[in-house]
Tab-separated table of C-alpha atoms in Angstrom:
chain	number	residue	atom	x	y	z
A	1	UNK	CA	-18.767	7.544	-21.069
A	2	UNK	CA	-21.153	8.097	-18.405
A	3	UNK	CA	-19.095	10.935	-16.709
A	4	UNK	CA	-19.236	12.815	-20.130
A	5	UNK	CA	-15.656	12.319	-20.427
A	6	UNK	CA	-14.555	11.143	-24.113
A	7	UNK	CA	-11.398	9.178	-23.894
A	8	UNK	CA	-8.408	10.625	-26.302
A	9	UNK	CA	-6.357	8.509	-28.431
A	10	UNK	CA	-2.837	7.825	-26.902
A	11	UNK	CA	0.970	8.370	-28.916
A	12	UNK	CA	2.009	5.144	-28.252
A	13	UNK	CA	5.792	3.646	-28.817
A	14	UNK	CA	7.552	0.930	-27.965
A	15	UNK	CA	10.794	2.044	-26.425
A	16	UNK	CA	14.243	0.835	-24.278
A	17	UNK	CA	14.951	3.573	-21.649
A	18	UNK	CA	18.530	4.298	-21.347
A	19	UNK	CA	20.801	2.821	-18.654
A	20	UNK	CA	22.579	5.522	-16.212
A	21	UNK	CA	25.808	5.299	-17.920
A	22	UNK	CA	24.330	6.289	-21.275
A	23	UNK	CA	21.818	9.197	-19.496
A	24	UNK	CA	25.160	10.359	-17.506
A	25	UNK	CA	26.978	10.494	-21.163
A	26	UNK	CA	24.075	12.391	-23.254
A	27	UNK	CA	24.210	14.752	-20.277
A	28	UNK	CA	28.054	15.541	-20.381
A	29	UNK	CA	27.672	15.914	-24.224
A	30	UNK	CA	24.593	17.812	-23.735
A	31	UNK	CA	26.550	20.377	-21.240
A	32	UNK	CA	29.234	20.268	-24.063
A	33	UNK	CA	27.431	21.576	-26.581
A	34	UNK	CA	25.231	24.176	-24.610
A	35	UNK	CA	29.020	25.620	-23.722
A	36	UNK	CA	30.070	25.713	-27.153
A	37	UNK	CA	26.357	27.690	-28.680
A	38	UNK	CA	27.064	29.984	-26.135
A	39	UNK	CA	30.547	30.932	-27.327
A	40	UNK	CA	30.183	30.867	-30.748
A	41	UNK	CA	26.654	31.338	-31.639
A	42	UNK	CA	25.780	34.526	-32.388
A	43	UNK	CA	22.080	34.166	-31.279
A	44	UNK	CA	21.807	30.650	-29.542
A	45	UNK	CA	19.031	28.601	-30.595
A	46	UNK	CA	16.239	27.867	-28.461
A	47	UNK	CA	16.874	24.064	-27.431
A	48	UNK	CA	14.361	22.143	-25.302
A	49	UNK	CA	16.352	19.015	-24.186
A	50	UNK	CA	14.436	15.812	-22.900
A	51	UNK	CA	15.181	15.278	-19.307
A	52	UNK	CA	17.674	12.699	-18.765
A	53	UNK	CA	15.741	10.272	-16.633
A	54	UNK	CA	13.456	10.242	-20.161
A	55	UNK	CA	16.026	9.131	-22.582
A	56	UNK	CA	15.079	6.410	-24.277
A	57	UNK	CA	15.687	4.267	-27.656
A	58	UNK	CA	12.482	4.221	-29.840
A	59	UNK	CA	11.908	0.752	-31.328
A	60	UNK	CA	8.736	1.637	-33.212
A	61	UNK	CA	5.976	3.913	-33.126
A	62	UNK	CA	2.660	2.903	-32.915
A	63	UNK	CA	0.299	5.597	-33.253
A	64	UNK	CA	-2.446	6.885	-31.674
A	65	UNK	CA	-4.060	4.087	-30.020
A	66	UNK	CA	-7.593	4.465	-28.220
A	67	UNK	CA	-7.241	4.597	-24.684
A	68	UNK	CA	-9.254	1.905	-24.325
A	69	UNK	CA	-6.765	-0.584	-25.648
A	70	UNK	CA	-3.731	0.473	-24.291
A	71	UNK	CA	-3.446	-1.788	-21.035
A	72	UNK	CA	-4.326	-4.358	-23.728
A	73	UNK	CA	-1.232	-3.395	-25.620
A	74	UNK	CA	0.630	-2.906	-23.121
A	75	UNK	CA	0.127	-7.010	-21.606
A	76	UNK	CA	0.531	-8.591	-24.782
A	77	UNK	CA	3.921	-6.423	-25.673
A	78	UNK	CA	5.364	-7.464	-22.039
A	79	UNK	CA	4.642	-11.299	-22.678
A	80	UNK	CA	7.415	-13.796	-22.612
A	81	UNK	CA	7.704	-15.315	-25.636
């Protein structure tokens, strides 16, 4: 581009977030089984967790998809059809 910048492929997937219910559930069980590691685990694991406001259902993965195309993607997947 003119700025110098070189636009980077995107990890795109198509994806249903999770309602509250289900993010409120994944947290309790989430809690659940930190609790438990820490009682009976005689090093616990390191664990990164996704943020619950992140859950989400994957549906199918796309890729890396050139920046350049993504809005593109993006219109035609939200059409009505």
């Amino acid at each position: 581009t003119s700025t110098g910048c070189v636009a980077e492929p995107m990890r795109i997937f198509v994806a249903i977030a999770a309602g509250a219910d289900l993010r409120a559930r994944v947290e309790s069980a989430r809690r659940s089984i930190e609790a438990e590691l820490a009682q009976r685990a005689r090093e616990v694991p390191r664990v990164i967790w996704v943020k619950p406001a992140a859950l989400h259902v994957t549906l199918a993965f796309l890729g890396e998809v050139p920046e350049a195309d993504v809005v593109t993607l993006g219109q035609t997947l939200a059409a009505p059809y």
